[in-house]
Short mmCIF file of C-alpha atoms in Angstrom, two decimals:
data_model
loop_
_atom_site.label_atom_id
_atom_site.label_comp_id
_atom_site.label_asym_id
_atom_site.label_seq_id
_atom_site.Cartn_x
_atom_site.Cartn_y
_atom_site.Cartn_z
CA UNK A 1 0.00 0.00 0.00
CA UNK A 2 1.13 3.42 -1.07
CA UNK A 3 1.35 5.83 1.71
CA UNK A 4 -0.07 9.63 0.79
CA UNK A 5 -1.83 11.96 2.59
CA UNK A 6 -5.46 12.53 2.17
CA UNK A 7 -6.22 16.42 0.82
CA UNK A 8 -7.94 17.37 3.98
CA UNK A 9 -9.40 21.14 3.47
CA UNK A 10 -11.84 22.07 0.83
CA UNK A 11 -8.75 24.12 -1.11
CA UNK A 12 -6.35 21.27 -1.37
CA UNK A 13 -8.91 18.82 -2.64
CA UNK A 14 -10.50 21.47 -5.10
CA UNK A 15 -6.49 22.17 -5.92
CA UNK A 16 -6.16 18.30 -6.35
CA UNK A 17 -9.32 18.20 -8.63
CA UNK A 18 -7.63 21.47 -10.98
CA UNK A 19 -4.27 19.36 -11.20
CA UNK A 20 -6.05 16.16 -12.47
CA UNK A 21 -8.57 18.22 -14.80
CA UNK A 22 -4.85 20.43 -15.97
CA UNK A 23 -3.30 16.45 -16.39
CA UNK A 24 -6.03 15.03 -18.27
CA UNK A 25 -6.67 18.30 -20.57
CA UNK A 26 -2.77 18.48 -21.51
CA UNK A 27 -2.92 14.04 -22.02
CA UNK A 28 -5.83 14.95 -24.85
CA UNK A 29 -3.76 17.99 -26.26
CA UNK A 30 -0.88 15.84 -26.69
CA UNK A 31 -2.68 13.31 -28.16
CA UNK A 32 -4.57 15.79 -30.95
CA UNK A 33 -1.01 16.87 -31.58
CA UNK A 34 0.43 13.32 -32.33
CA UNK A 35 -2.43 12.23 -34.19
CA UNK A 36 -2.10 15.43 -36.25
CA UNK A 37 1.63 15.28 -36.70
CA UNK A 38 2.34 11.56 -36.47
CA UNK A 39 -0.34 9.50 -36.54
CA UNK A 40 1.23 6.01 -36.65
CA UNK A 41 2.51 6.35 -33.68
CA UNK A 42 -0.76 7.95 -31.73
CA UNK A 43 -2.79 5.63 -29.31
CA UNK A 44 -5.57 5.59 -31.86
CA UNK A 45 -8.37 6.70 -33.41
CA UNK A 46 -11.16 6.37 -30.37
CA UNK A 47 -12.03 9.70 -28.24
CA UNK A 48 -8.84 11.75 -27.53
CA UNK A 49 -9.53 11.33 -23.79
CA UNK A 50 -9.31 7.46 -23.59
CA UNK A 51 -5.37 7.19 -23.76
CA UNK A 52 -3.02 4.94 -21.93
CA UNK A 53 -1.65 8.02 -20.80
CA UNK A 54 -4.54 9.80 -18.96
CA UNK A 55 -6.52 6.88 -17.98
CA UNK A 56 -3.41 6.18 -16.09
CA UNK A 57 -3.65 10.05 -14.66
CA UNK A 58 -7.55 9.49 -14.14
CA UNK A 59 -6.88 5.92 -11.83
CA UNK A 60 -4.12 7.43 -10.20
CA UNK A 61 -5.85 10.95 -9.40
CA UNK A 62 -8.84 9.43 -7.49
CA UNK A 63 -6.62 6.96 -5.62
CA UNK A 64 -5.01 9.67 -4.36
CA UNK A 65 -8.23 11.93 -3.49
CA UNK A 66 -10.19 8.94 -1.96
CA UNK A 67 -13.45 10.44 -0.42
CA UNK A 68 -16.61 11.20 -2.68
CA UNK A 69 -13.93 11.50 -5.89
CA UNK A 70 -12.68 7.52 -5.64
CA UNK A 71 -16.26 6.24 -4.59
CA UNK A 72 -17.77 8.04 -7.48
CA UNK A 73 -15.07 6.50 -9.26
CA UNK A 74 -15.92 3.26 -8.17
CA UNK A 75 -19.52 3.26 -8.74
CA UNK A 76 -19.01 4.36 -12.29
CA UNK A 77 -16.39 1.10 -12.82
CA UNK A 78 -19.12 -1.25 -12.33
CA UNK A 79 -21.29 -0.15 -14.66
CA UNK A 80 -21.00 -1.83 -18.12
CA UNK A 81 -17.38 -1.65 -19.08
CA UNK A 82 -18.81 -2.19 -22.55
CA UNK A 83 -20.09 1.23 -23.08
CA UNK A 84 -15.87 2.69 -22.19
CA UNK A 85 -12.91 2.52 -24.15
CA UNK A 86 -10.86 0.17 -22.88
CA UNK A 87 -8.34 2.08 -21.56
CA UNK A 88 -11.11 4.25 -19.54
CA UNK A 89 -12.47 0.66 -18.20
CA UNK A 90 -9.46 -0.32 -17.34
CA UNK A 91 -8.25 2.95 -15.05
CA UNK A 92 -11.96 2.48 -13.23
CA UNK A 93 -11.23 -0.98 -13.45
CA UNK A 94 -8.08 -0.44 -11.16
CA UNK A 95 -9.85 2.01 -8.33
CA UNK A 96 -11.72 -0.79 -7.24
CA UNK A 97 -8.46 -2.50 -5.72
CA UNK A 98 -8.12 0.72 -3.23
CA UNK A 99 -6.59 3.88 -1.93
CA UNK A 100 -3.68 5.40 -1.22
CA UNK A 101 -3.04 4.86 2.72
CA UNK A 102 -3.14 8.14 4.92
CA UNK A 103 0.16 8.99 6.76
CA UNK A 104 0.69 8.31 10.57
CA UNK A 105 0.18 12.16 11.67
CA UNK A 106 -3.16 11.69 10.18
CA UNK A 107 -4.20 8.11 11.59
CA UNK A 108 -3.14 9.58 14.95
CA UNK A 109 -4.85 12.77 14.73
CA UNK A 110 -8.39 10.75 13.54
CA UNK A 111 -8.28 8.61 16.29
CA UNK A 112 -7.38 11.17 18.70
CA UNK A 113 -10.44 12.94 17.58
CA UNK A 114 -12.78 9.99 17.99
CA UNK A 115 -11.55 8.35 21.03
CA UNK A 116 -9.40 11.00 22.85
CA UNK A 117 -5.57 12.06 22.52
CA UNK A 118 -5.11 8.10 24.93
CA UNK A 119 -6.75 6.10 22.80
CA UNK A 120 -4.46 3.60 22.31
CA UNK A 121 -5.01 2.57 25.69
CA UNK A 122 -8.36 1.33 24.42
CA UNK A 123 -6.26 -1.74 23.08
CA UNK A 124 -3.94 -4.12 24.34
CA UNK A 125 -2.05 -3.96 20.41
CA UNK A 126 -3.09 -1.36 17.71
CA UNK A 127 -1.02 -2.29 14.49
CA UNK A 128 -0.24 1.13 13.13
CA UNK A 129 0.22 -0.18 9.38
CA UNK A 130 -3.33 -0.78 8.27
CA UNK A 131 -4.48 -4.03 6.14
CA UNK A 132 -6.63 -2.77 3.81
CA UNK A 133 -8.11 1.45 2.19
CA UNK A 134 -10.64 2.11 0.42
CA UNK A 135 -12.60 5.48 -0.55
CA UNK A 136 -13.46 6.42 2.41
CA UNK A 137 -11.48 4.94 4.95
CA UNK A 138 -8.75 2.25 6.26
CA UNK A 139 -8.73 -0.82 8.54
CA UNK A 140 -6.23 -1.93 10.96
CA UNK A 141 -5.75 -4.88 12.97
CA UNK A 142 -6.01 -4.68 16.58
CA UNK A 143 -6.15 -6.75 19.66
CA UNK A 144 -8.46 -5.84 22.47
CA UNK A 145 -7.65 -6.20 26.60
CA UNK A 146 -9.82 -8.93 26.80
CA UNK A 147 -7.80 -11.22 24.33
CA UNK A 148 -10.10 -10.88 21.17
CA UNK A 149 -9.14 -9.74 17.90
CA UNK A 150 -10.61 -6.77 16.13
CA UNK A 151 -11.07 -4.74 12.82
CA UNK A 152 -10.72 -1.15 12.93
CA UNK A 153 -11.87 0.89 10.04
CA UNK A 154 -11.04 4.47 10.27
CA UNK A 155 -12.28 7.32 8.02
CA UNK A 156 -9.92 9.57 6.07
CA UNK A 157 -10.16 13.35 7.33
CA UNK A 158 -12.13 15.94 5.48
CA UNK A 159 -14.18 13.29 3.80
CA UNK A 160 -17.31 13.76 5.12
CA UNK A 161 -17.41 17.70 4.82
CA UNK A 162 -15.57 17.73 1.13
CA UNK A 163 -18.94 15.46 -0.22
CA UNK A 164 -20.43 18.31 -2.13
CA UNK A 165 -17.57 19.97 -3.12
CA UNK A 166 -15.80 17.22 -4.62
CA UNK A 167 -18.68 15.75 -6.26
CA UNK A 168 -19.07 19.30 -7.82
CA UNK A 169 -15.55 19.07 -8.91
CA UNK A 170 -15.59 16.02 -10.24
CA UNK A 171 -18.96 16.45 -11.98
CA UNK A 172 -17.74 19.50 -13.29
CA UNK A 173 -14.32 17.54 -14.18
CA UNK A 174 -16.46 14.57 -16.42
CA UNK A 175 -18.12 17.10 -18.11
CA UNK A 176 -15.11 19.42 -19.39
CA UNK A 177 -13.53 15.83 -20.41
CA UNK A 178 -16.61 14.60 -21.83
CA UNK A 179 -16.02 11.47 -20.45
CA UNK A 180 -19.38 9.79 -19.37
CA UNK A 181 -21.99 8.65 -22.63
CA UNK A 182 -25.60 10.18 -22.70
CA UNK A 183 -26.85 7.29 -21.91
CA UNK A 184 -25.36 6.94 -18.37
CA UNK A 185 -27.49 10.00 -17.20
CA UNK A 186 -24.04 11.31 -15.07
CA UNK A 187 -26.30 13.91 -13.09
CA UNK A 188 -28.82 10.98 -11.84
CA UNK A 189 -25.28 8.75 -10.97
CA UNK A 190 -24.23 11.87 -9.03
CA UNK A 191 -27.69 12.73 -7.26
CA UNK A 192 -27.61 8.83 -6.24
CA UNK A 193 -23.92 8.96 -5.23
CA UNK A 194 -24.19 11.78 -2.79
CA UNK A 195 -27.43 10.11 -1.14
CA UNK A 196 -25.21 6.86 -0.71
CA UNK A 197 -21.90 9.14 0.23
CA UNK A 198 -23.60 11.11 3.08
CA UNK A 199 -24.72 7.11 4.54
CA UNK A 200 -21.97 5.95 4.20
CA UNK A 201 -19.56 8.64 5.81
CA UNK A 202 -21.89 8.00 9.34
CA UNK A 203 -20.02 5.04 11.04
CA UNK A 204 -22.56 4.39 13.31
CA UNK A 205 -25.46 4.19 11.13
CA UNK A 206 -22.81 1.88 9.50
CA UNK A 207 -22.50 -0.37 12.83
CA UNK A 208 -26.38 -0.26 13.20
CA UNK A 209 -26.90 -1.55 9.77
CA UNK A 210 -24.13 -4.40 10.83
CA UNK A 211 -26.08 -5.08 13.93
CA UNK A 212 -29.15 -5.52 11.67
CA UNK A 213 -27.77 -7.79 9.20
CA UNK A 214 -25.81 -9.60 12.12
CA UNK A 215 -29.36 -10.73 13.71
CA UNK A 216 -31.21 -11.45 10.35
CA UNK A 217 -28.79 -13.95 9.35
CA UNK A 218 -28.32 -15.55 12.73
CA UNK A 219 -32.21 -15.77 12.36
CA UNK A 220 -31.65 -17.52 9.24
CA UNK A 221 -31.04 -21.77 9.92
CA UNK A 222 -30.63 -21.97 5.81
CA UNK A 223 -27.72 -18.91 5.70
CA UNK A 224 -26.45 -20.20 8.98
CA UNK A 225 -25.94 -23.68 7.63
CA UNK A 226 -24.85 -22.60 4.35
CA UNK A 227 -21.15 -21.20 6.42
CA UNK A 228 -22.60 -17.27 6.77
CA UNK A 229 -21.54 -15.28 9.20
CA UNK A 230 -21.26 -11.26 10.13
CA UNK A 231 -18.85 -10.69 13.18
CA UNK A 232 -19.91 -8.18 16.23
CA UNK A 233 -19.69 -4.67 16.76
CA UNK A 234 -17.37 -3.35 19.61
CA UNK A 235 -20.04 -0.67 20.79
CA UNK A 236 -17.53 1.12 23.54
CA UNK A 237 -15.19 1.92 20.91
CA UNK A 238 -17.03 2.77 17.32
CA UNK A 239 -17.99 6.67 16.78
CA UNK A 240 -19.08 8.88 13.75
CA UNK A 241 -15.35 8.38 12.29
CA UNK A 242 -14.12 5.02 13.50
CA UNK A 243 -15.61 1.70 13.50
CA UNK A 244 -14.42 -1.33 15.31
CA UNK A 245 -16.07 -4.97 15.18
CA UNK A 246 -14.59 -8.02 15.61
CA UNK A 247 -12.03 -9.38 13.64
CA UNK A 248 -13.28 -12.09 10.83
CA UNK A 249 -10.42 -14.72 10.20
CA UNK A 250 -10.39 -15.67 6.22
CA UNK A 251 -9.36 -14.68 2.93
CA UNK A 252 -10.43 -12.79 -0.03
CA UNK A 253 -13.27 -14.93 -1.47
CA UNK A 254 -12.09 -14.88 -4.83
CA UNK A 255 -8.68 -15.39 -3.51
CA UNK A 256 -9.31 -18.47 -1.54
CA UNK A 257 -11.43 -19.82 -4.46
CA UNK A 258 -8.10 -21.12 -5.93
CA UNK A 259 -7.55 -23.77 -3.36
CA UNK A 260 -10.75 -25.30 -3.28
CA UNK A 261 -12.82 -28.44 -4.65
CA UNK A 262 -15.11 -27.52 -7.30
CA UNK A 263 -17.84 -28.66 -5.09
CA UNK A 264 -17.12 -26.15 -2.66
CA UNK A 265 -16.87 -23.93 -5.17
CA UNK A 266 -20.26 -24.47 -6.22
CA UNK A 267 -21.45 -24.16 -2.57
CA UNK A 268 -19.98 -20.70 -1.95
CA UNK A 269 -22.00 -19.28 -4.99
CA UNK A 270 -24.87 -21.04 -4.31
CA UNK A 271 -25.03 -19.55 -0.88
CA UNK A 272 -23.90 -16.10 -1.90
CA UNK A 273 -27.04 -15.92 -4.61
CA UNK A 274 -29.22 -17.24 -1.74
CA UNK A 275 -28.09 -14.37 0.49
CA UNK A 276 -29.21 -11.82 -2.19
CA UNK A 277 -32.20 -13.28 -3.20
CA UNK A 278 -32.75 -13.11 0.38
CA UNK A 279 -31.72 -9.69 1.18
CA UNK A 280 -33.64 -8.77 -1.63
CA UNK A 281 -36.90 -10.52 -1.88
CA UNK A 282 -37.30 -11.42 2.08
CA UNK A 283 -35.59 -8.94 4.19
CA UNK A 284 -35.71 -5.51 1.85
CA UNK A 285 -32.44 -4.74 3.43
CA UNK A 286 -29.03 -4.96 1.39
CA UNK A 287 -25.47 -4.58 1.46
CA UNK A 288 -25.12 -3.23 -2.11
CA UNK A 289 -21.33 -2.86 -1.86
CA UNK A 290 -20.11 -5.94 -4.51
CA UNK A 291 -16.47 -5.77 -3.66
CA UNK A 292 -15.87 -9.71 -3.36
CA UNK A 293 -13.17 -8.77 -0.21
CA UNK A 294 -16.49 -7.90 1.68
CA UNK A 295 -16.69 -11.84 1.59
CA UNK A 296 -13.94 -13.68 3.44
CA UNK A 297 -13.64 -17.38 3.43
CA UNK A 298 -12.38 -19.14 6.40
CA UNK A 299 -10.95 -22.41 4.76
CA UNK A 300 -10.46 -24.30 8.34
CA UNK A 301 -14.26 -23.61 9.39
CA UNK A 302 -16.18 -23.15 5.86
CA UNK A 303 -17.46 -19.87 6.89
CA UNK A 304 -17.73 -16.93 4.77
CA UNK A 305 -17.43 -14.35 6.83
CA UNK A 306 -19.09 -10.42 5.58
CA UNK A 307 -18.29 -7.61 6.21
CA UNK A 308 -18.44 -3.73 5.60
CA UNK A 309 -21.82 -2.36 5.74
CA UNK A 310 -21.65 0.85 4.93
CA UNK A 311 -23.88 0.66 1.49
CA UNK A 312 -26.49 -0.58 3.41
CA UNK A 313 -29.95 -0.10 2.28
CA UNK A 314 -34.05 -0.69 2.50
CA UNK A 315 -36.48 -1.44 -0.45
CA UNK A 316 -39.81 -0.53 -0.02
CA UNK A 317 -42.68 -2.69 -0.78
CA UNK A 318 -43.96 -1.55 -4.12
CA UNK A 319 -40.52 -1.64 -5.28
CA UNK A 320 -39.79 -4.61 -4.66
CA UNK A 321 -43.14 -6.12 -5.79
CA UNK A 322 -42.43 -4.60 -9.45
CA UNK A 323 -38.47 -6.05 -9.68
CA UNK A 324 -39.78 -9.40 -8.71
CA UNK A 325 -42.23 -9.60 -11.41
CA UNK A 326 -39.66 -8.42 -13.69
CA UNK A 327 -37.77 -11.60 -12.24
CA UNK A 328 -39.88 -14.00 -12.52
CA UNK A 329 -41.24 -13.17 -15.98
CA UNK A 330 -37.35 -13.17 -16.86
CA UNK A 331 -37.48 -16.67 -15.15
CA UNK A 332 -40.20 -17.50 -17.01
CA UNK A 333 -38.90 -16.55 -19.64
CA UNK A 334 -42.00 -14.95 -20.69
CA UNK A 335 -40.85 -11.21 -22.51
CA UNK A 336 -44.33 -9.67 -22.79
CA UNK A 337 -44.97 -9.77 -19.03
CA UNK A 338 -40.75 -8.79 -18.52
CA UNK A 339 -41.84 -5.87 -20.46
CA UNK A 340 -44.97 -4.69 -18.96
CA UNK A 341 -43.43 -4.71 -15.62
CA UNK A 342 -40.55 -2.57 -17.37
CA UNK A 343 -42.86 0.10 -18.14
CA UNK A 344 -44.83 0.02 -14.93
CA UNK A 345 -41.63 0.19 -12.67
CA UNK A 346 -39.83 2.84 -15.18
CA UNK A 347 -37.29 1.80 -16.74
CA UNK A 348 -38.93 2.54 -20.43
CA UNK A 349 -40.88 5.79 -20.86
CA UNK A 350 -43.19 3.84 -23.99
CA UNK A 351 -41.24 6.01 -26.77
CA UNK A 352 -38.25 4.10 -27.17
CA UNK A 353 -37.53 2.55 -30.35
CA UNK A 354 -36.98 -0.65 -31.59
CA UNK A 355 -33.02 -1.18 -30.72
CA UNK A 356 -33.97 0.12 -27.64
CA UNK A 357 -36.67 -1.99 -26.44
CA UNK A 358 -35.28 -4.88 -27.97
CA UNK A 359 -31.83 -4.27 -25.75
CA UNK A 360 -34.25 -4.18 -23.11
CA UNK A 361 -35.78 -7.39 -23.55
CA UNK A 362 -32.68 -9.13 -24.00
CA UNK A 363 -30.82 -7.91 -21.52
CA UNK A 364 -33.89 -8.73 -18.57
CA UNK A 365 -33.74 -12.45 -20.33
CA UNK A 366 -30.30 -13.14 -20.22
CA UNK A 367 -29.78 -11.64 -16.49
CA UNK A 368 -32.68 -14.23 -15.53
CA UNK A 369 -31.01 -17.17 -17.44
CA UNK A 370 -29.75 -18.81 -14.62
CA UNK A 371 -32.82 -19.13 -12.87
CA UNK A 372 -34.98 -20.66 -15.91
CA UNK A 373 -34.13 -23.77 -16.09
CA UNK A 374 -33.36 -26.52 -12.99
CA UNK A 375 -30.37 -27.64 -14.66
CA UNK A 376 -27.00 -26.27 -12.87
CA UNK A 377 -25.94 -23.16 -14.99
CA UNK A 378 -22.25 -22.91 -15.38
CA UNK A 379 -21.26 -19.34 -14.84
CA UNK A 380 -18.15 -18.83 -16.06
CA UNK A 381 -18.98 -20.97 -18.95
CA UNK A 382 -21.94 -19.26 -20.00
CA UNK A 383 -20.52 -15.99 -20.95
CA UNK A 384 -23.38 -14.03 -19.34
CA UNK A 385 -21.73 -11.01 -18.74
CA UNK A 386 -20.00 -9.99 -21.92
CA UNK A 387 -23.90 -11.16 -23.50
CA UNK A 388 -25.36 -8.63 -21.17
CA UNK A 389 -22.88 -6.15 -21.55
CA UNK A 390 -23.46 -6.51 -25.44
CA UNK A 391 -27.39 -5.48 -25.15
CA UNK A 392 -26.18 -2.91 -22.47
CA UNK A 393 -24.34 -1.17 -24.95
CA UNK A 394 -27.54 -0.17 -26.76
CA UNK A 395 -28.40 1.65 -22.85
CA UNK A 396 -25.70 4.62 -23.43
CA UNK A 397 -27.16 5.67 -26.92
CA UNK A 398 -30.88 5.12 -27.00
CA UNK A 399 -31.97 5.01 -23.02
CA UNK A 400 -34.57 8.11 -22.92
CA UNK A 401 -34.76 7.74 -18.89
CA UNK A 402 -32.54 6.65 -16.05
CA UNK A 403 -33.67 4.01 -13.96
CA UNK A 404 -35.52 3.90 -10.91
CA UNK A 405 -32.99 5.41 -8.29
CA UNK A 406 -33.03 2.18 -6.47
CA UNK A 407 -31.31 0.33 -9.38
CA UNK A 408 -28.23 1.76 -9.19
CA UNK A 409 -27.40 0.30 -5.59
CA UNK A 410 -29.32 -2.90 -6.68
CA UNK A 411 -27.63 -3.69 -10.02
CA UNK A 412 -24.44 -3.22 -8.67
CA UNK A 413 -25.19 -5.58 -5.92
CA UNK A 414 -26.64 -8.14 -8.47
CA UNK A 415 -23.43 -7.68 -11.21
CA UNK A 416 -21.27 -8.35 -8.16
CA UNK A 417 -23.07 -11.77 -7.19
CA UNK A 418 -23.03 -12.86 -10.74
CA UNK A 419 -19.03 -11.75 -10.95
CA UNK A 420 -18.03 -13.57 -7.84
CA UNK A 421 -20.19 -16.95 -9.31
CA UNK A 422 -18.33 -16.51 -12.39
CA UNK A 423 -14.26 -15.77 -10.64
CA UNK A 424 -15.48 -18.77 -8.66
CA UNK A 425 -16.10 -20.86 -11.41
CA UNK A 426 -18.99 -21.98 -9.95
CA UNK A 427 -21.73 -24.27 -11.99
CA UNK A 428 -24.91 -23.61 -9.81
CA UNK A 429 -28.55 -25.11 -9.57
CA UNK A 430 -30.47 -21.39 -9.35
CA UNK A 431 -33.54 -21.77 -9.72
CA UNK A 432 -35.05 -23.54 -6.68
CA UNK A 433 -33.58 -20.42 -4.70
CA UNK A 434 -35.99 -18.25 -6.42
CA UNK A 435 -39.03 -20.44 -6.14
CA UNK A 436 -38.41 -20.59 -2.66
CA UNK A 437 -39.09 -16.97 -2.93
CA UNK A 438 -42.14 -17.01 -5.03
CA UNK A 439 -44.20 -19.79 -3.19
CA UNK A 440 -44.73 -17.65 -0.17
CA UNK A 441 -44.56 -14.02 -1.53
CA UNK A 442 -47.48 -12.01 -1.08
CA UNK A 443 -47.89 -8.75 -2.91
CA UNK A 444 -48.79 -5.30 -0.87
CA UNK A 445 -51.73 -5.98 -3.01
CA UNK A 446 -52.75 -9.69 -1.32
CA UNK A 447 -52.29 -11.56 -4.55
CA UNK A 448 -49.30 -14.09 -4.69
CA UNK A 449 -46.83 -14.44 -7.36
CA UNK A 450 -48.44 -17.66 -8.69
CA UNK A 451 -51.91 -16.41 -8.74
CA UNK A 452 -50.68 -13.46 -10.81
CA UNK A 453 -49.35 -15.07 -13.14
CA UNK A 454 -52.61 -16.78 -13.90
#
């Protein structure tokens, strides 16, 4: 991990945003030049912008912002990588891996500020080089006076207060560089990205939503047996800014996947669709972050252990009623009903065109696939994402309306399940999980799934 520190006052992170908009303006100069002078040995003949040179500037400038600039980041890098350059999906691509770490002098100052100028008495060992950073904060190990291990995440200064003016910036910054398609709707992906930013930047509202999940899966004999587990929350210690919970022994999901059976494989992805399905369908309460190190597998027990609950978030009723009709007609495979629900949820506005509503169509069918038949459906196999990215495509240039808000959180969530089935390798009977779901679901209305559909 790279040590930097985090731009801290409004003027250094608006001066960091002006260096990285100077960068990536002087990267698409240079490149009109070349192509104009010497164009065999330009990058190409895509948008000026999409260089080696400044996605490489772009990746490295929001690593080293972090905050509301690296999270935006993020969230853009799992939309469909299909509708970027390659060289732009590859520098959002990257962010996803981390941060920059923040600088002792900082670390100390945050936790003096949470837990008072002696809070390292509040640990028998506090391991000052963290394990992991992210975009809004850092983790490091610790080991508590009564012998248990812990987790503690602590949030990068300035973060929390810089949420407007770095989205701003950075709004401001994809504009000038003309970097995000129509299609993408950039000012709905920035209203929903400051809703999710202000959330997240609360730890406690983060260890409340842990508490919450915590209980409903303990509650839960199928997750419980299926290996899935959410560690505790060390109330006396976690505030606003810092967040500590017990420590959950494991590795990297996708890591760990290499050493295992293929049977076990198959289990892990099983469960983790269940789990969403679940969240989804049963509880209305997600974690929509899809970073697969939220899951960690404990080889010697079989548990996958999650964590980080900071994207927490409810569904409400008639929400939810409308996505699981679109679900189950995709299950169905049955496109007329797939695109009635479409229009009455809002995702088409009724004056698309053909390419349009056809992308539509295909896309809702091939993200049900799995679930339509009872035959185990080989993920990796299947190429299901590059198929779906294909019909996504069609999204950037003909989509007339963004999606219901919800989606954004949700889809990423659901892209994330599908991606961690696939880096498992996982070949997975699906859809039993889902007609779990649909025996006993009741809409707000009274009418069940089943009798609907009659």
């Amino acid at each position: 991990l790279r040590t930097a520190a985090v731009p801290s006052t409004r003027l250094s992170r608006a001066t960091g945003f002006a260096s990285l908009g100077a960068n990536l303006l002087y990267g698409v100069a240079a490149e009109a030049v070349s192509r104009a002078v010497a164009p065999s040995s330009a990058s190409g003949s895509g948008p000026l912008l999409a260089t080696d040179r400044n996605a490489d500037a772009l990746s490295s400038g929001l690593r080293r912002m972090r905050g509301a600039a690296l999270k935006l980041g993020q969230m853009l890098s799992v939309q469909d990588e299909s509708m970027l350059p390659p060289a732009l999906a590859r520098a959002l691509g990257s962010v996803r891996g981390g941060a920059d770490v923040m600088p002792r002098s900082q670390l100390e100052a945050q936790m003096a500020a949470a837990l008072g100028t002696d809070w390292r008495d509040s640990f028998a060992r506090f391991d000052d080089v963290p394990c992991a950073a992210a975009s809004l904060g850092q983790v490091h190990l610790a080991t508590l006076h009564d012998g248990r291990r812990a987790a503690v995440k602590v949030q990068y200064p300035g973060v929390a207060d810089s949420i407007e003016s770095d989205l701003r910036n950075l709004h401001m910054l994809i504009k000038l560089t003309n970097f995000a398609p129509p299609g993408l709707f950039i000012d709905e992906v920035v209203r929903v990205g400051r809703q999710e930013l202000v959330a997240e930047v609360d730890y406690q509202r983060e260890a409340e939503s842990q508490r919450t999940f915590r209980r409903l899966v303990a509650e839960d004999p199928v997750l419980r047996a299926g290996g899935m587990s959410v560690p505790d929350v060390i109330d006396g210690l976690s505030r606003e800014t810092v967040l500590v919970t017990e420590y959950a022994p494991g590795a990297t999901v996708d890591r760990a996947a290499a050493e295992l059976p293929q049977e076990e494989r198959n289990r892990i992805g099983r469960e983790v669709l269940r789990l969403t399905i679940t969240e989804l369908f049963r509880w209305r309460f997600m974690q929509t972050d899809p970073n697969w190190a939220n899951f960690l597998y404990d080889a010697d027990t079989a548990t996958t252990h999650l964590i980080d609950f900071g994207a927490c978030r409810t569904f409400d009723r008639k929400f939810v009623d409308g996505y699981l009709r679109i679900v189950w007609a995709a299950a169905q495979n049955d496109s007329a009903s797939l695109m009635d629900a479409s229009h009455d949820m809002g995702f088409l506005t009724g004056d698309e065109g053909d390419v349009m509503l056809e992308a539509h169509r295909m896309s809702g069918l091939t993200v049900g696939e799995p679930f339509q038949s009872n035959e185990p459906y080989d993920f990796a196999a299947s190429g299901i994402s590059k198929r779906i990215s294909g019909h996504g495509a069609a999204f950037m240039q003909h989509r007339l309306t963004p999606p219901p808000s919800e989606v954004y959180s949700l889809h990423r969530k659901l892209s994330g399940a599908y991606a961690l089935c696939i880096k498992l390798g996982a070949v997975v009977q699906c859809r039993d999980l889902l007609e779990e779901v649909v025996e006993d679901y009741v809409f707000e209305d009274g009418v069940t799934v089943l009798e609907r559909g009659r």
